[in-house]
Amino acid sequence: MENFERECWLEVELQHPKGWVLAAESGGVLNGYFRLDSKTSVKLEVKWEKQTVEKKIKPKVQPVIVINSFIEDYMTRLKKKGKAEVYKRGNVDVCNHNAYFARWLGNTDIVTLSWVCENENKVFLLNYYLEPGEEWENVISWLAPGFACHTPEKFWRYRLFGVEFKVPKEYALQNRKLLLGRPTIAFKNKGRTLMLYWSSFAKETLSKYKDLLEWSKKEVSREVQTFMKGLNYNKLKPDEKTGKMVVEDRERGGFLSSRKNIKTIRIWHDTVSNRIFLIGYSGPQENIIDLDELEESISFEPD
């Protein structure tokens, strides 16, 4: 739909009206949270929690408990006496799950939804903050069909500041520093690490240096060096086939081990998006395809 765009973050995909922005986020391994704001107010919050085997849940009951508990905690934080005014309850289909919802009054008009995604073994809670004159029936008509808490693909989509990329589902978001124009994001999967960094206004930035190689040796961020610790960035050199700046280190996986580990980064200037991209991988050499697939998946569409 022309007036909508997609948000992809922390193993969730949803659509929302254009102009909303990712205003807050946290979590990444066992739980996730992010908030979307319009130009004037808070609009949407999404929370999820991974359920362990010990926390086996009852899908038909848990959403009601989750919502009631959230409303009680919310009213406590507001220091309001008595129970919240809940004046509408019901069910709606979200990503082929039966979601329970309650519309209630806190310090504003709020609709809270909760459901269990058995595919990913997660419990979800979603808050939508209605503005005066906004009809819930209209909101749910685009919100519910545009929400994805599970997908048949083997990867999760991520989208940030107009850059979209794909990460294999076995990786989880571990560390990030979301500086506007210079974000650094790292994903972990046991002994493997995937990392992505980019710098905006590349043409203007590179005009201060002899070439991309000089920029790479002097301007690789501290966060990148932390995530890919041990690489000698002075050994960066152009790859003859791709033209990308590359540095690579190979080592044995351990005593008496035949497995070879690799640590590498690739840097290039994307003239279409006017960004310098840097991707990195650390882990067994046989899984370097994870880095190849990350590189191929990177695309840019202005917000």
GROMACS .gro file of C-alpha atoms in nm:
model
  303
    1MET     CA    1   0.000   0.000   0.000
    2GLU     CA    2   0.134   0.340  -0.100
    3ASN     CA    3   0.084   0.509   0.236
    4PHE     CA    4   0.253   0.231   0.433
    5GLU     CA    5   0.606   0.102   0.480
    6ARG     CA    6   0.754  -0.203   0.651
    7GLU     CA    7   0.945  -0.223   0.976
    8CYS     CA    8   1.173  -0.524   1.026
    9TRP     CA    9   1.347  -0.547   1.361
   10LEU     CA   10   1.420  -0.805   1.631
   11GLU     CA   11   1.259  -1.098   1.449
   12VAL     CA   12   0.936  -0.906   1.378
   13GLU     CA   13   0.801  -0.764   1.053
   14LEU     CA   14   0.507  -0.524   1.037
   15GLN     CA   15   0.365  -0.247   0.825
   16HIS     CA   16   0.283   0.101   0.948
   17PRO     CA   17   0.196   0.444   0.805
   18LYS     CA   18   0.484   0.628   0.643
   19GLY     CA   19   0.663   0.875   0.864
   20TRP     CA   20   0.671   0.661   1.179
   21VAL     CA   21   1.018   0.591   1.316
   22LEU     CA   22   1.189   0.335   1.538
   23ALA     CA   23   1.217   0.534   1.862
   24ALA     CA   24   1.332   0.272   2.116
   25GLU     CA   25   1.446  -0.089   2.116
   26SER     CA   26   1.608  -0.352   2.339
   27GLY     CA   27   1.658  -0.726   2.379
   28GLY     CA   28   1.749  -0.975   2.111
   29VAL     CA   29   1.816  -1.329   2.238
   30LEU     CA   30   1.536  -1.436   2.472
   31ASN     CA   31   1.313  -1.131   2.435
   32GLY     CA   32   1.259  -0.828   2.221
   33TYR     CA   33   1.105  -0.483   2.241
   34PHE     CA   34   1.067  -0.187   2.009
   35ARG     CA   35   0.854   0.125   1.987
   36LEU     CA   36   0.736   0.324   1.689
   37ASP     CA   37   0.652   0.694   1.710
   38SER     CA   38   0.471   0.921   1.470
   39LYS     CA   39   0.580   1.284   1.434
   40THR     CA   40   0.352   1.379   1.725
   41SER     CA   41   0.315   1.082   1.962
   42VAL     CA   42   0.396   0.726   2.067
   43LYS     CA   43   0.197   0.490   1.842
   44LEU     CA   44   0.299   0.129   1.876
   45GLU     CA   45   0.493  -0.101   2.109
   46VAL     CA   46   0.584  -0.464   2.043
   47LYS     CA   47   0.719  -0.700   2.308
   48TRP     CA   48   0.794  -1.068   2.286
   49GLU     CA   49   0.943  -1.329   2.515
   50LYS     CA   50   1.087  -1.663   2.415
   51GLN     CA   51   0.933  -1.947   2.614
   52THR     CA   52   1.162  -2.218   2.749
   53VAL     CA   53   1.060  -2.581   2.786
   54GLU     CA   54   1.022  -2.528   3.161
   55LYS     CA   55   0.777  -2.242   3.096
   56LYS     CA   56   0.535  -2.452   2.896
   57ILE     CA   57   0.228  -2.238   2.838
   58LYS     CA   58  -0.138  -2.277   2.757
   59PRO     CA   59  -0.198  -2.081   2.434
   60LYS     CA   60  -0.574  -2.031   2.495
   61VAL     CA   61  -0.525  -1.884   2.843
   62GLN     CA   62  -0.191  -1.704   2.845
   63PRO     CA   63  -0.282  -1.402   2.626
   64VAL     CA   64  -0.559  -1.299   2.867
   65ILE     CA   65  -0.321  -1.328   3.163
   66VAL     CA   66  -0.052  -1.132   2.981
   67ILE     CA   67  -0.290  -0.846   2.900
   68ASN     CA   68  -0.447  -0.827   3.244
   69SER     CA   69  -0.106  -0.829   3.410
   70PHE     CA   70   0.021  -0.557   3.178
   71ILE     CA   71  -0.278  -0.331   3.246
   72GLU     CA   72  -0.241  -0.374   3.622
   73ASP     CA   73   0.130  -0.289   3.607
   74TYR     CA   74   0.058   0.010   3.384
   75MET     CA   75  -0.197   0.153   3.628
   76THR     CA   76   0.044   0.096   3.916
   77ARG     CA   77   0.316   0.292   3.737
   78LEU     CA   78   0.066   0.574   3.680
   79LYS     CA   79  -0.016   0.560   4.052
   80LYS     CA   80  -0.385   0.541   3.974
   81LYS     CA   81  -0.619   0.378   4.223
   82GLY     CA   82  -0.867   0.115   4.114
   83LYS     CA   83  -0.881  -0.088   3.797
   84ALA     CA   84  -0.847   0.043   3.445
   85GLU     CA   85  -1.163   0.094   3.244
   86VAL     CA   86  -1.169  -0.189   2.991
   87TYR     CA   87  -1.459  -0.126   2.758
   88LYS     CA   88  -1.401  -0.366   2.470
   89ARG     CA   89  -1.260  -0.716   2.438
   90GLY     CA   90  -1.233  -0.952   2.145
   91ASN     CA   91  -1.023  -1.168   1.918
   92VAL     CA   92  -0.845  -1.107   1.590
   93ASP     CA   93  -0.625  -1.315   1.360
   94VAL     CA   94  -0.257  -1.211   1.362
   95CYS     CA   95  -0.018  -1.410   1.142
   96ASN     CA   96  -0.254  -1.712   1.163
   97HIS     CA   97  -0.271  -1.692   1.543
   98ASN     CA   98  -0.578  -1.621   1.753
   99ALA     CA   99  -0.488  -1.295   1.927
  100TYR     CA  100  -0.690  -1.165   2.222
  101PHE     CA  101  -0.730  -0.788   2.262
  102ALA     CA  102  -0.860  -0.540   2.517
  103ARG     CA  103  -0.935  -0.172   2.460
  104TRP     CA  104  -0.895   0.034   2.773
  105LEU     CA  105  -0.824   0.376   2.918
  106GLY     CA  106  -0.493   0.453   3.088
  107ASN     CA  107  -0.367   0.804   3.039
  108THR     CA  108  -0.490   0.766   2.682
  109ASP     CA  109  -0.700   0.529   2.469
  110ILE     CA  110  -0.502   0.204   2.433
  111VAL     CA  111  -0.560  -0.130   2.262
  112THR     CA  112  -0.345  -0.419   2.389
  113LEU     CA  113  -0.315  -0.746   2.198
  114SER     CA  114  -0.148  -1.070   2.301
  115TRP     CA  115  -0.101  -1.406   2.134
  116VAL     CA  116   0.124  -1.710   2.133
  117CYS     CA  117   0.335  -1.793   1.830
  118GLU     CA  118   0.388  -2.168   1.850
  119ASN     CA  119   0.609  -2.157   1.540
  120GLU     CA  120   0.874  -1.950   1.720
  121ASN     CA  121   0.766  -2.043   2.075
  122LYS     CA  122   0.713  -1.678   2.173
  123VAL     CA  123   0.447  -1.485   2.363
  124PHE     CA  124   0.369  -1.146   2.209
  125LEU     CA  125   0.221  -0.828   2.351
  126LEU     CA  126   0.137  -0.530   2.132
  127ASN     CA  127   0.014  -0.189   2.245
  128TYR     CA  128  -0.148   0.055   2.005
  129TYR     CA  129  -0.206   0.412   2.124
  130LEU     CA  130  -0.515   0.563   1.962
  131GLU     CA  131  -0.540   0.934   1.895
  132PRO     CA  132  -0.871   1.128   1.906
  133GLY     CA  133  -1.076   1.046   1.599
  134GLU     CA  134  -0.870   0.736   1.512
  135GLU     CA  135  -1.091   0.431   1.454
  136TRP     CA  136  -0.963   0.099   1.588
  137GLU     CA  137  -1.149  -0.090   1.316
  138ASN     CA  138  -0.950   0.097   1.051
  139VAL     CA  139  -0.621   0.043   1.235
  140ILE     CA  140  -0.664  -0.332   1.282
  141SER     CA  141  -0.757  -0.370   0.913
  142TRP     CA  142  -0.396  -0.284   0.815
  143LEU     CA  143  -0.210  -0.376   1.134
  144ALA     CA  144  -0.319  -0.740   1.170
  145PRO     CA  145  -0.261  -0.861   0.811
  146GLY     CA  146   0.073  -0.678   0.793
  147PHE     CA  147   0.227  -0.834   1.106
  148ALA     CA  148   0.466  -1.132   1.082
  149CYS     CA  149   0.591  -1.308   1.396
  150HIS     CA  150   0.703  -1.614   1.201
  151THR     CA  151   0.799  -1.676   0.839
  152PRO     CA  152   0.875  -1.985   0.625
  153GLU     CA  153   1.215  -1.841   0.523
  154LYS     CA  154   1.541  -1.942   0.688
  155PHE     CA  155   1.629  -1.581   0.765
  156TRP     CA  156   1.495  -1.271   0.940
  157ARG     CA  157   1.470  -0.939   0.760
  158TYR     CA  158   1.611  -0.631   0.926
  159ARG     CA  159   1.553  -0.273   0.811
  160LEU     CA  160   1.721   0.033   0.961
  161PHE     CA  161   1.762   0.387   0.824
  162GLY     CA  162   1.657   0.269   0.479
  163VAL     CA  163   1.905  -0.022   0.466
  164GLU     CA  164   1.753  -0.371   0.452
  165PHE     CA  165   1.941  -0.698   0.497
  166LYS     CA  166   1.882  -1.063   0.589
  167VAL     CA  167   2.031  -1.264   0.874
  168PRO     CA  168   2.002  -1.646   0.914
  169LYS     CA  169   1.750  -1.735   1.185
  170GLU     CA  170   2.007  -1.922   1.392
  171TYR     CA  171   2.179  -1.588   1.459
  172ALA     CA  172   2.047  -1.352   1.727
  173LEU     CA  173   2.105  -0.979   1.761
  174GLN     CA  174   2.368  -0.951   2.033
  175ASN     CA  175   2.524  -0.604   2.026
  176ARG     CA  176   2.453  -0.278   1.848
  177LYS     CA  177   2.526   0.090   1.850
  178LEU     CA  178   2.259   0.263   1.648
  179LEU     CA  179   2.419   0.597   1.571
  180LEU     CA  180   2.228   0.782   1.301
  181GLY     CA  181   2.422   0.741   0.979
  182ARG     CA  182   2.686   0.513   1.140
  183PRO     CA  183   2.520   0.210   1.299
  184THR     CA  184   2.712  -0.102   1.401
  185ILE     CA  185   2.522  -0.428   1.448
  186ALA     CA  186   2.652  -0.770   1.553
  187PHE     CA  187   2.473  -1.107   1.546
  188LYS     CA  188   2.587  -1.419   1.730
  189ASN     CA  189   2.536  -1.791   1.675
  190LYS     CA  190   2.741  -1.987   1.927
  191GLY     CA  191   3.095  -1.966   1.786
  192ARG     CA  192   2.998  -1.749   1.489
  193THR     CA  193   2.965  -1.372   1.454
  194LEU     CA  194   2.815  -1.166   1.172
  195MET     CA  195   2.863  -0.790   1.176
  196LEU     CA  196   2.737  -0.500   0.967
  197TYR     CA  197   2.837  -0.133   0.970
  198TRP     CA  198   2.778   0.151   0.731
  199SER     CA  199   2.866   0.517   0.701
  200SER     CA  200   2.636   0.763   0.525
  201PHE     CA  201   2.743   1.055   0.302
  202ALA     CA  202   3.022   0.841   0.164
  203LYS     CA  203   3.113   1.068  -0.130
  204GLU     CA  204   3.153   1.367   0.099
  205THR     CA  205   3.351   1.163   0.353
  206LEU     CA  206   3.583   1.004   0.098
  207SER     CA  207   3.671   1.345  -0.050
  208LYS     CA  208   3.885   1.396   0.261
  209TYR     CA  209   4.095   1.087   0.187
  210LYS     CA  210   4.316   0.961  -0.094
  211ASP     CA  211   4.089   0.661  -0.151
  212LEU     CA  212   3.870   0.401   0.023
  213LEU     CA  213   4.175   0.210   0.142
  214GLU     CA  214   4.304   0.513   0.333
  215TRP     CA  215   3.959   0.571   0.483
  216SER     CA  216   3.937   0.203   0.583
  217LYS     CA  217   4.268   0.205   0.766
  218LYS     CA  218   4.194   0.528   0.954
  219GLU     CA  219   3.819   0.536   1.010
  220VAL     CA  220   3.705   0.183   1.096
  221SER     CA  221   3.496   0.244   1.407
  222ARG     CA  222   3.596   0.135   1.754
  223GLU     CA  223   3.283  -0.083   1.772
  224VAL     CA  224   3.387  -0.270   1.457
  225GLN     CA  225   3.732  -0.333   1.602
  226THR     CA  226   3.573  -0.460   1.924
  227PHE     CA  227   3.343  -0.707   1.745
  228MET     CA  228   3.622  -0.824   1.512
  229LYS     CA  229   3.904  -0.812   1.763
  230GLY     CA  230   4.244  -0.935   1.650
  231LEU     CA  231   4.238  -0.824   1.286
  232ASN     CA  232   4.527  -0.612   1.161
  233TYR     CA  233   4.352  -0.334   0.970
  234ASN     CA  234   4.683  -0.215   0.826
  235LYS     CA  235   4.674  -0.531   0.613
  236LEU     CA  236   4.359  -0.422   0.432
  237LYS     CA  237   4.400  -0.447   0.056
  238PRO     CA  238   4.177  -0.444  -0.254
  239ASP     CA  239   4.039  -0.777  -0.368
  240GLU     CA  240   4.133  -0.826  -0.736
  241LYS     CA  241   3.793  -0.973  -0.830
  242THR     CA  242   3.551  -0.751  -0.638
  243GLY     CA  243   3.747  -0.434  -0.571
  244LYS     CA  244   3.637  -0.444  -0.207
  245MET     CA  245   3.883  -0.375   0.072
  246VAL     CA  246   3.951  -0.705   0.249
  247VAL     CA  247   4.152  -0.827   0.545
  248GLU     CA  248   4.144  -1.190   0.651
  249ASP     CA  249   4.295  -1.400   0.926
  250ARG     CA  250   4.289  -1.780   0.943
  251GLU     CA  251   4.377  -2.000   1.238
  252ARG     CA  252   4.328  -2.349   1.376
  253GLY     CA  253   4.018  -2.397   1.588
  254GLY     CA  254   4.212  -2.533   1.886
  255PHE     CA  255   4.456  -2.796   2.012
  256LEU     CA  256   4.432  -3.120   1.810
  257SER     CA  257   4.148  -2.970   1.604
  258SER     CA  258   4.146  -2.988   1.224
  259ARG     CA  259   3.880  -2.719   1.200
  260LYS     CA  260   4.000  -2.387   1.060
  261ASN     CA  261   3.854  -2.061   1.186
  262ILE     CA  262   3.842  -1.744   0.982
  263LYS     CA  263   3.802  -1.379   1.071
  264THR     CA  264   3.745  -1.129   0.793
  265ILE     CA  265   3.591  -0.798   0.694
  266ARG     CA  266   3.490  -0.657   0.355
  267ILE     CA  267   3.450  -0.287   0.280
  268TRP     CA  268   3.306  -0.117  -0.028
  269HIS     CA  269   3.157   0.212  -0.144
  270ASP     CA  270   2.802   0.178  -0.271
  271THR     CA  271   2.757   0.477  -0.501
  272VAL     CA  272   2.381   0.427  -0.543
  273SER     CA  273   2.303   0.468  -0.171
  274ASN     CA  274   2.611   0.689  -0.109
  275ARG     CA  275   2.720   0.467   0.176
  276ILE     CA  276   3.033   0.285   0.279
  277PHE     CA  277   2.940  -0.067   0.387
  278LEU     CA  278   3.151  -0.292   0.607
  279ILE     CA  279   3.059  -0.651   0.685
  280GLY     CA  280   3.248  -0.902   0.896
  281TYR     CA  281   3.248  -1.268   0.990
  282SER     CA  282   3.421  -1.469   1.260
  283GLY     CA  283   3.386  -1.845   1.293
  284PRO     CA  284   3.448  -2.179   1.118
  285GLN     CA  285   3.571  -2.138   0.761
  286GLU     CA  286   3.302  -2.372   0.626
  287ASN     CA  287   3.031  -2.125   0.732
  288ILE     CA  288   3.175  -1.826   0.543
  289ILE     CA  289   2.867  -1.856   0.319
  290ASP     CA  290   2.679  -1.675   0.596
  291LEU     CA  291   2.882  -1.364   0.514
  292ASP     CA  292   2.829  -1.409   0.141
  293GLU     CA  293   2.454  -1.427   0.189
  294LEU     CA  294   2.452  -1.121   0.414
  295GLU     CA  295   2.644  -0.927   0.151
  296GLU     CA  296   2.406  -1.031  -0.127
  297SER     CA  297   2.100  -0.937   0.078
  298ILE     CA  298   2.194  -0.575   0.148
  299SER     CA  299   1.969  -0.325  -0.027
  300PHE     CA  300   1.876   0.039   0.021
  301GLU     CA  301   1.545   0.219  -0.007
  302PRO     CA  302   1.512   0.572   0.132
  303ASP     CA  303   1.277   0.605   0.432
   0.00000   0.00000   0.00000
